[in-house]
CSV table of C-alpha atoms in Angstrom, one decimal:
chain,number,residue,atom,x,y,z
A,1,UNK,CA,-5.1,-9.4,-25.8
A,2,UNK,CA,-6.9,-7.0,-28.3
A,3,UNK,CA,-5.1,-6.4,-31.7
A,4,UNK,CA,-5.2,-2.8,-30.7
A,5,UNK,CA,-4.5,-2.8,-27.3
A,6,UNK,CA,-0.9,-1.3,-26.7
A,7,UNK,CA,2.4,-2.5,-24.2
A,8,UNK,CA,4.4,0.0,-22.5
A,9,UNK,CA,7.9,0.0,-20.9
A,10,UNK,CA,8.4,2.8,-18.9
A,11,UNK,CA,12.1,3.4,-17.5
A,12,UNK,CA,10.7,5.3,-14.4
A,13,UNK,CA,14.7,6.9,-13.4
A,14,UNK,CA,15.9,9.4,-10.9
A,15,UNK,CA,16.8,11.7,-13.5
A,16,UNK,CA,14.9,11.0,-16.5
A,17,UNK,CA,11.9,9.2,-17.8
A,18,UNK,CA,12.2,7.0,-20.9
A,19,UNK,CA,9.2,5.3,-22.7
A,20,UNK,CA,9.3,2.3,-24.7
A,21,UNK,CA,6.0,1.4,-27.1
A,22,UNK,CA,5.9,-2.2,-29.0
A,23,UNK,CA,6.1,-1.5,-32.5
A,24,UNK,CA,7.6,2.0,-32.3
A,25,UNK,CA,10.8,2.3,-29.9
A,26,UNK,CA,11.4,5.0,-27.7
A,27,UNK,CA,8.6,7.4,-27.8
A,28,UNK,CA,9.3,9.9,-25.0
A,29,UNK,CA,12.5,11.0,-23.2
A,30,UNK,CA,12.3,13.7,-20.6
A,31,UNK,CA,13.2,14.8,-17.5
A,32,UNK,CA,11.7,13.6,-14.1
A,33,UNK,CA,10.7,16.6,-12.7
A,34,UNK,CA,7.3,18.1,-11.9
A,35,UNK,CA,6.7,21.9,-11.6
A,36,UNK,CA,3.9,22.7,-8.8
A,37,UNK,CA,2.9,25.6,-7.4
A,38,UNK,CA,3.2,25.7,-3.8
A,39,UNK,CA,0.1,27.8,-2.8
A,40,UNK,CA,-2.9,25.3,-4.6
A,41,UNK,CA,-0.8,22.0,-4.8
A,42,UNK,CA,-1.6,22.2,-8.8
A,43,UNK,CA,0.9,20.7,-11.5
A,44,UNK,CA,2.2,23.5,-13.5
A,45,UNK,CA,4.2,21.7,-15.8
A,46,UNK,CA,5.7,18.0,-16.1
A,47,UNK,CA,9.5,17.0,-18.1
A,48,UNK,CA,11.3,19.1,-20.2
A,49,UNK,CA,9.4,22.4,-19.2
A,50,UNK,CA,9.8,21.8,-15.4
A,51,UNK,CA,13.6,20.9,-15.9
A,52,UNK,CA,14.6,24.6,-18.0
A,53,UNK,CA,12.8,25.6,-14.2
A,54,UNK,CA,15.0,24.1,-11.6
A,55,UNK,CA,16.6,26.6,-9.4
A,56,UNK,CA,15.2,29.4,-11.7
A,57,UNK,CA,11.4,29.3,-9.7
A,58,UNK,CA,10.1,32.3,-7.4
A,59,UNK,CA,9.1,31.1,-3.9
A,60,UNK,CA,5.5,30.1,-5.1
A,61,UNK,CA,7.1,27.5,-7.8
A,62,UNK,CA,9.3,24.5,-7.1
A,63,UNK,CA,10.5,22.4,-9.4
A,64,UNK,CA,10.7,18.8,-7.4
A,65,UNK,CA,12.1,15.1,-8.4
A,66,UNK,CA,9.6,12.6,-7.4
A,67,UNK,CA,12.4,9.6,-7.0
A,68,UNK,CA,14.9,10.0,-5.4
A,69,UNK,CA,17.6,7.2,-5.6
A,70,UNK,CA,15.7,5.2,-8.1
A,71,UNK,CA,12.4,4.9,-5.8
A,72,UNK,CA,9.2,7.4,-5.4
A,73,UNK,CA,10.0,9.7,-2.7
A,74,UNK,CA,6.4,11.5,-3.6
A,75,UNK,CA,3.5,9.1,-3.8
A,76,UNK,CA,1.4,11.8,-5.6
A,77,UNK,CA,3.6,14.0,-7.9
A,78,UNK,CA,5.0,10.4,-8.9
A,79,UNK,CA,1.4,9.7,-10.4
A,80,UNK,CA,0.3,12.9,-11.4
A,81,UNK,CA,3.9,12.8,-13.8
A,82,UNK,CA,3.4,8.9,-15.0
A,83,UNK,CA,-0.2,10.1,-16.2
A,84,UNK,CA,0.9,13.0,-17.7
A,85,UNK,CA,3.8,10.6,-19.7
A,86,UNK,CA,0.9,8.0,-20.6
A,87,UNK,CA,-1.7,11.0,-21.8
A,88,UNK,CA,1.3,11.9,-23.9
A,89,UNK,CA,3.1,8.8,-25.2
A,90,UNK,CA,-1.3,6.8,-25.5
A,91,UNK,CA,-3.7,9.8,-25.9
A,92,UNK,CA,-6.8,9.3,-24.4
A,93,UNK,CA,-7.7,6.0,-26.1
A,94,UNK,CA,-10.5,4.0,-24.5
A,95,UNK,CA,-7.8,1.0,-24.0
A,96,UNK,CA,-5.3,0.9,-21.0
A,97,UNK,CA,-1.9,0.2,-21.8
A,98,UNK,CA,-0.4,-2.6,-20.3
A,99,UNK,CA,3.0,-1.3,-18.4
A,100,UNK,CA,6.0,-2.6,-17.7
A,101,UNK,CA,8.0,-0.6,-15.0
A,102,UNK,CA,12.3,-1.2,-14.1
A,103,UNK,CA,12.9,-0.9,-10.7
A,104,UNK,CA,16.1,-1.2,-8.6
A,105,UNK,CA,17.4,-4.7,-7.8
A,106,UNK,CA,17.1,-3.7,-3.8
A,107,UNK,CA,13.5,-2.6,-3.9
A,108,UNK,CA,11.2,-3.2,-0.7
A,109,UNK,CA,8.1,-4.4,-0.9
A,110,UNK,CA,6.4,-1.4,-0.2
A,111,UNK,CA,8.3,0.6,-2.7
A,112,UNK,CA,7.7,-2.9,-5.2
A,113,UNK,CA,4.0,-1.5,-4.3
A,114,UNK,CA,3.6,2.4,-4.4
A,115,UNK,CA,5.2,1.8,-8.1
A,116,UNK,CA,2.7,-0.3,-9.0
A,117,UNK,CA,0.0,1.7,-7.4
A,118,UNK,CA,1.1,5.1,-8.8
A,119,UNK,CA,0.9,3.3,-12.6
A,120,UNK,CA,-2.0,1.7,-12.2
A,121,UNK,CA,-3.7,5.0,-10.7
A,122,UNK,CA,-2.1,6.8,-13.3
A,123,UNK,CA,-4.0,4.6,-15.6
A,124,UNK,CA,-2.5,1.5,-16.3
A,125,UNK,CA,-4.6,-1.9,-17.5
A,126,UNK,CA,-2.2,-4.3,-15.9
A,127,UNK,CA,1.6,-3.5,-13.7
A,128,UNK,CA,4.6,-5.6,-14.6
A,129,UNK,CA,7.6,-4.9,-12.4
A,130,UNK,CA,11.2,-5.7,-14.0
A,131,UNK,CA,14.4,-5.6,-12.5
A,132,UNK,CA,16.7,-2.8,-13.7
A,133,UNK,CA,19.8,-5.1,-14.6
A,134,UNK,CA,17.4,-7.5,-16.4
A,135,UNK,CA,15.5,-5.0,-18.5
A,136,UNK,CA,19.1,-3.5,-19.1
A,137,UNK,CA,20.7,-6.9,-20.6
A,138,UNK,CA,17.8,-7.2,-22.8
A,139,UNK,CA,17.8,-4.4,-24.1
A,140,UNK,CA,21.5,-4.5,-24.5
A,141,UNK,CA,20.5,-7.4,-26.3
A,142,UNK,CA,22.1,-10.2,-24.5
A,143,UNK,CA,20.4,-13.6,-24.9
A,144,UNK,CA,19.5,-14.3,-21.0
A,145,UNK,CA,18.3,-17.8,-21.6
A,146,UNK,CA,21.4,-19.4,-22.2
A,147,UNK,CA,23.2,-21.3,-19.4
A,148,UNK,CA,25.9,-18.4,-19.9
A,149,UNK,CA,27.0,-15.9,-17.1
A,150,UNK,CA,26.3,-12.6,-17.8
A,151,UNK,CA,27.2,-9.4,-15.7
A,152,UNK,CA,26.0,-6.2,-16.2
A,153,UNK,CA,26.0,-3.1,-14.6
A,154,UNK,CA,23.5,-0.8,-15.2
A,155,UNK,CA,24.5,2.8,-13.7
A,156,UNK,CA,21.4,5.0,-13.3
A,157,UNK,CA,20.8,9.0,-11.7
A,158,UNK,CA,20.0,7.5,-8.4
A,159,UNK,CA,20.9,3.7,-8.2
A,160,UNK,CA,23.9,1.4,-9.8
A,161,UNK,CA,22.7,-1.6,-10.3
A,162,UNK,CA,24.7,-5.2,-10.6
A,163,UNK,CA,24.0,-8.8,-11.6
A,164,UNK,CA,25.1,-11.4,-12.8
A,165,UNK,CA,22.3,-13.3,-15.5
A,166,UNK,CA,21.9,-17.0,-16.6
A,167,UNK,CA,19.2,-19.4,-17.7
A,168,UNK,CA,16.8,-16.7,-17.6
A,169,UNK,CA,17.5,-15.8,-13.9
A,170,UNK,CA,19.7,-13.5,-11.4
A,171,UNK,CA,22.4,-16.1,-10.1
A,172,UNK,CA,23.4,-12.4,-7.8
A,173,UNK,CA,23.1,-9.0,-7.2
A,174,UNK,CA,23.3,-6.3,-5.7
A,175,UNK,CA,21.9,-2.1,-5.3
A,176,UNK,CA,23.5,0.8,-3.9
A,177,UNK,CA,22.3,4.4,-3.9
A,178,UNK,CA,25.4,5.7,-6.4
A,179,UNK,CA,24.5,7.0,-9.8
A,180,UNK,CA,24.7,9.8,-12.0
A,181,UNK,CA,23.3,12.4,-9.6
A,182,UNK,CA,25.9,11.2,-6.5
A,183,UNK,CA,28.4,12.7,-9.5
A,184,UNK,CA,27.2,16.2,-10.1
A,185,UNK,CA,26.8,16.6,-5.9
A,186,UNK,CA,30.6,15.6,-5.5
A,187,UNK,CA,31.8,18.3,-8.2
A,188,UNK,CA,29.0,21.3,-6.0
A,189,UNK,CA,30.9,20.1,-2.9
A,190,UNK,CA,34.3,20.2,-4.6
A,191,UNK,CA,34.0,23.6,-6.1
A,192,UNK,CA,32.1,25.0,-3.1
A,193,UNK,CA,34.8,23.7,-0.9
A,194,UNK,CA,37.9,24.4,-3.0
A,195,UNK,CA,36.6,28.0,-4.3
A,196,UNK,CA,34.0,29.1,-2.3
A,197,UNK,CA,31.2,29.2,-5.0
A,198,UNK,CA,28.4,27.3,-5.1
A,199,UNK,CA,27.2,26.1,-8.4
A,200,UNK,CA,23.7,24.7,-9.3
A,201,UNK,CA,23.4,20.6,-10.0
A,202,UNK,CA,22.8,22.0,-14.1
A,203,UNK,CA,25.5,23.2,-13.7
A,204,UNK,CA,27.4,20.6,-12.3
A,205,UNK,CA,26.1,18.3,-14.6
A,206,UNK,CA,27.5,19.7,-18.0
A,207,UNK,CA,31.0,20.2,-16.2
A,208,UNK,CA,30.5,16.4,-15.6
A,209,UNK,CA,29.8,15.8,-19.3
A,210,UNK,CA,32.4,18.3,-20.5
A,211,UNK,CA,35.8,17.4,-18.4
A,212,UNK,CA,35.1,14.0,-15.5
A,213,UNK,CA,37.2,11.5,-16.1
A,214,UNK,CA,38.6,8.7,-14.2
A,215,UNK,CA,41.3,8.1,-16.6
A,216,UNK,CA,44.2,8.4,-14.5
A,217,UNK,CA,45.7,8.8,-18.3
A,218,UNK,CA,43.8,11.5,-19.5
A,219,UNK,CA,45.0,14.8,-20.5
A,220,UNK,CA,43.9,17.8,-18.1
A,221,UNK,CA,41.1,20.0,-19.6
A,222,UNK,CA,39.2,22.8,-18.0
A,223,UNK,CA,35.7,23.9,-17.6
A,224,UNK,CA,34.1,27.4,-16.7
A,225,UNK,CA,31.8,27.4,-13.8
A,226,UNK,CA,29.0,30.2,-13.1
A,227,UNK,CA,27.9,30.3,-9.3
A,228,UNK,CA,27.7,32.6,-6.4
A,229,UNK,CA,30.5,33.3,-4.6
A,230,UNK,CA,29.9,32.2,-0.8
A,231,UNK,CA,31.7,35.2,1.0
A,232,UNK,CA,30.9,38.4,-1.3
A,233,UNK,CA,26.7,37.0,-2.1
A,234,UNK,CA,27.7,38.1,-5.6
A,235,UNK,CA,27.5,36.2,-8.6
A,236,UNK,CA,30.9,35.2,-10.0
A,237,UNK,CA,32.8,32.5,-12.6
A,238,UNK,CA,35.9,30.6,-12.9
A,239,UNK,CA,37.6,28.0,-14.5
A,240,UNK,CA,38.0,24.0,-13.0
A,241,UNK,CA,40.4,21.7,-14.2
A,242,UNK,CA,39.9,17.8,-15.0
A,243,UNK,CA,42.5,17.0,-12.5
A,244,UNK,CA,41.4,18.8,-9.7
A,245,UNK,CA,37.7,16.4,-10.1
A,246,UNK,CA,39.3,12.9,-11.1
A,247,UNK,CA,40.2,12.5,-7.0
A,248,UNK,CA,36.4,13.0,-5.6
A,249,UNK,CA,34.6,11.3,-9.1
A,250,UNK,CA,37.2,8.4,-8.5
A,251,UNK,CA,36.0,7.3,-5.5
A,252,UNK,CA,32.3,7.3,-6.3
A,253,UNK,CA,33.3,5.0,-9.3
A,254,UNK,CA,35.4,2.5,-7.1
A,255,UNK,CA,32.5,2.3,-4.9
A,256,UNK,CA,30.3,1.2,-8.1
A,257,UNK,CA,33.4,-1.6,-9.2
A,258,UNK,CA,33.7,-2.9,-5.7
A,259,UNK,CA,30.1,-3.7,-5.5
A,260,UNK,CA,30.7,-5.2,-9.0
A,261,UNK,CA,33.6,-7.2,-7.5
A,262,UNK,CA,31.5,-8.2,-4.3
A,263,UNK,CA,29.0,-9.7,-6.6
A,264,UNK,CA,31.3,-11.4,-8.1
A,265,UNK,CA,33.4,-13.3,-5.3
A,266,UNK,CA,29.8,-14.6,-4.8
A,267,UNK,CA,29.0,-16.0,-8.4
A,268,UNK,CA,30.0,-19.4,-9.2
A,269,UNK,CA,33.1,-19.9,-10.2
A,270,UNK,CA,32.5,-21.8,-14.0
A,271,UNK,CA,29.6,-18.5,-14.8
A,272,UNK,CA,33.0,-16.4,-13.6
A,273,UNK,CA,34.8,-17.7,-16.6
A,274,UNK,CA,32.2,-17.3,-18.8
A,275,UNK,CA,32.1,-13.3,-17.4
A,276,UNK,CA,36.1,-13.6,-18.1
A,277,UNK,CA,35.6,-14.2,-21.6
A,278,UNK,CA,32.7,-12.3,-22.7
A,279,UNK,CA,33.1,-8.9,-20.1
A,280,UNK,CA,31.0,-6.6,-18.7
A,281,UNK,CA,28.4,-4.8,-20.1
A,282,UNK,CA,27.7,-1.3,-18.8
A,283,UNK,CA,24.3,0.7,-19.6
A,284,UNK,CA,22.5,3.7,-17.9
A,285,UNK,CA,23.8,7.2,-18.8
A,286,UNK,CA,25.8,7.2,-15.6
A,287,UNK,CA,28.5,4.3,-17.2
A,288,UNK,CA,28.9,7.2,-20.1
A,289,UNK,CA,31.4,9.0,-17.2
A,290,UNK,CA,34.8,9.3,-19.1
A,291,UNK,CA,37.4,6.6,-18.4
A,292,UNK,CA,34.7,4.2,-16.3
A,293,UNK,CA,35.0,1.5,-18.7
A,294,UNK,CA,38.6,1.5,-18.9
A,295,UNK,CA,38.7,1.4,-14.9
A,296,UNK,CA,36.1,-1.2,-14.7
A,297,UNK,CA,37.9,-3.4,-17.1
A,298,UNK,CA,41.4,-2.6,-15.2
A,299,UNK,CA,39.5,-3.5,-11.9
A,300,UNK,CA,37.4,-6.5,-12.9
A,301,UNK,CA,40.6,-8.1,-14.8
A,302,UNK,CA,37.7,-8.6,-18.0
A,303,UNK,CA,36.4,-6.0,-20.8
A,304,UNK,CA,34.1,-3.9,-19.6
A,305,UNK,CA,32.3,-2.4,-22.7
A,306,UNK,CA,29.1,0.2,-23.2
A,307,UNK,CA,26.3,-1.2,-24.8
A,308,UNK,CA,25.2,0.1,-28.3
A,309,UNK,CA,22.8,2.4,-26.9
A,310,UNK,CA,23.4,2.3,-22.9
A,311,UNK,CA,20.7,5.3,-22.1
A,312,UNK,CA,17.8,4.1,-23.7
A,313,UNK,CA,18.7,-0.3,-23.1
A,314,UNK,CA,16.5,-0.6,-19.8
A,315,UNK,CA,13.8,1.6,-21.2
A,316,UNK,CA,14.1,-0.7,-24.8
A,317,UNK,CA,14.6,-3.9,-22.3
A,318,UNK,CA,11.7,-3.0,-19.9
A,319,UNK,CA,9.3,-2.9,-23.2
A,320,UNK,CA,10.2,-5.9,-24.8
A,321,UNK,CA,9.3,-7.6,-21.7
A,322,UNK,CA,6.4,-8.5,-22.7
A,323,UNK,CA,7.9,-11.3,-24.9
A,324,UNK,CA,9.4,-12.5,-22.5
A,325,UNK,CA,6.9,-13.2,-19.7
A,326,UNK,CA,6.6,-16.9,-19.6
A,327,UNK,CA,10.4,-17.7,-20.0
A,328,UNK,CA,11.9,-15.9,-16.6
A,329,UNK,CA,12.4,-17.2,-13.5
A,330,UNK,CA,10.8,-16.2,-10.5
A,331,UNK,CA,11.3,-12.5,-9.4
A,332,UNK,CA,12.2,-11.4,-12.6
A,333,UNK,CA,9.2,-9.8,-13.7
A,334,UNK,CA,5.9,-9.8,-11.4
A,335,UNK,CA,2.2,-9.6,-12.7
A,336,UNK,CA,1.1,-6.7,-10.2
A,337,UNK,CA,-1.2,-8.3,-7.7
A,338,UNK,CA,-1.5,-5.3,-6.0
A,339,UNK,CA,-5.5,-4.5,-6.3
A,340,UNK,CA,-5.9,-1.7,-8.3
């Protein structure tokens, strides 16, 4: 490989985009969201800028996600953002970067290959594919070579994803479609249903940051809300207490541990005691939900713990990937041989 040439890890998530270079660390954290306007199909504005837009556009705008549960649900806005990210994060340097991209534990083949596709349009040298747990517990900075059981779960916008790691492989695992974003649509519905005002997912979102819990131990706080009430059309606020959300955020975090324990029953028993003993490590901004670790641990009957930097660890894993290319096992991390 030339001296120059440079290796990319690129956490492609629901909510946000997070680029890791070798040699520099994260270079680029933004939003996934692309602004388009809706007459000429052309790309307004890509991250940050398209974010401040969401449910703020006039009918000629719209501010879109192009994943949607931790896969591309838009083929072409998908690209047309990952090229913007590159332009940004490489410049327009004669050498392709080589990229390595996370992607949920229950991806398809066809999703494995309009990933791949969208990179390697979007101007990639070469496509590496890693799965989300594994980029998560290197970058978490567990040594995965070891004949050790390791379980993390990685908790994402769209996807939470399980396994359980040793020798360099996934002994199990398991995806579902609950993350950060399944959070912030169970606070709209409550508030909508319990006060007749609907709130945007922004809005949602820093209600979620200011008062969740799932600490059945916590002490109540409240949060003011801005909306439009559902019966009178006009705009309105009001206040929302932490008690009133632990019921509904609850049971979108059981569902999360009872995956957890499901991939556990199903682990063998003498990597279970090595779990026992050195816990659960949670990453992804969704694990950062108040009180999750302390009902994971309570759950799981082991410490469950946030890495030292659970955002950015798949983003930080997915780049140093590269070292690590020769030493895991199968299905780990595939050399794209897609044709692009």
């Amino acid at each position: 490989m030339p001296e120059n040439a440079v290796d990319i890890g690129i956490d492609l998530g629901t909510s946000t985009v997070i680029i890791y270079q070798k040699g520099k660390g994260i270079v680029l954290k933004e939003p996934s969201v692309v602004a388009v306007d809706t007459r000429s199909g052309a790309v307004i504005s890509v991250g940050e800028e398209a974010f401040q837009m969401l449910g703020r556009t006039p009918d000629r705008i719209r501010a879109l996600r192009p994943l949607a549960d931790g896969v591309i649900s838009d083929y072409e806005l998908c690209e047309k953002m990952i090229q913007f990210f590159l332009k940004k994060t490489c410049g327009s340097g004669l050498l392709k970067p080589r990229v390595a991209l996370c992607v949920p534990s229950g991806i398809t083949d066809v999703e494995s290959r309009a990933v791949v596709e969208a990179a390697a349009s979007a101007g990639a040298r070469k496509v590496y594919l890693i799965e989300e747990p594994v980029a998560a517990a290197i970058g978490a900075g567990i040594d995965i070579e070891k004949p050790q059981g390791n379980m993390v779960i990685d908790i994402g916008g769209g996807t939470a994803d399980i396994a359980v790691l040793s020798l360099s492989g996934i002994v199990q695992k398991t995806s579902i479609k609950t993350g950060g974003e399944k959070f912030d649509e169970a606070i709209v519905r409550y508030i909508r249903d319990a006060r007749g005002v609907l709130i945007g997912e922004k809005m949602a979102e820093k209600i979620k940051w200011e008062i969740g819990s799932v600490d059945p131990d916590a002490e109540d706080k409240t949060a003011v809300y801005k909306g439009r009430n559902l019966r009178t059309g006009l705009p309105c606020k009001g206040e929302v207490g932490r008690f009133e959300l632990r019921d509904c955020l609850t049971e979108l975090a059981n569902q999360i541990i009872w995956s957890a324990q499901a991939v556990m029953e199903k682990t063998p028993p003498e990597l279970v005691g090595d779990i026992l003993v050195g816990g659960v490590v949670m990453t992804g901004g969704g694990c950062k939900l108040h009180g999750l670790e302390k009902l994971a641990s309570l759950r799981l009957k082991t410490e469950a713990r946030l890495a030292e930097n659970p955002e950015e660890c798949v983003a930080i894993g997915t780049g140093r990937s590269f070292e690590y290319l020769d030493k895991l096992s199968d299905g780990f991390i595939t050399s794209a041989t897609y044709r692009h």
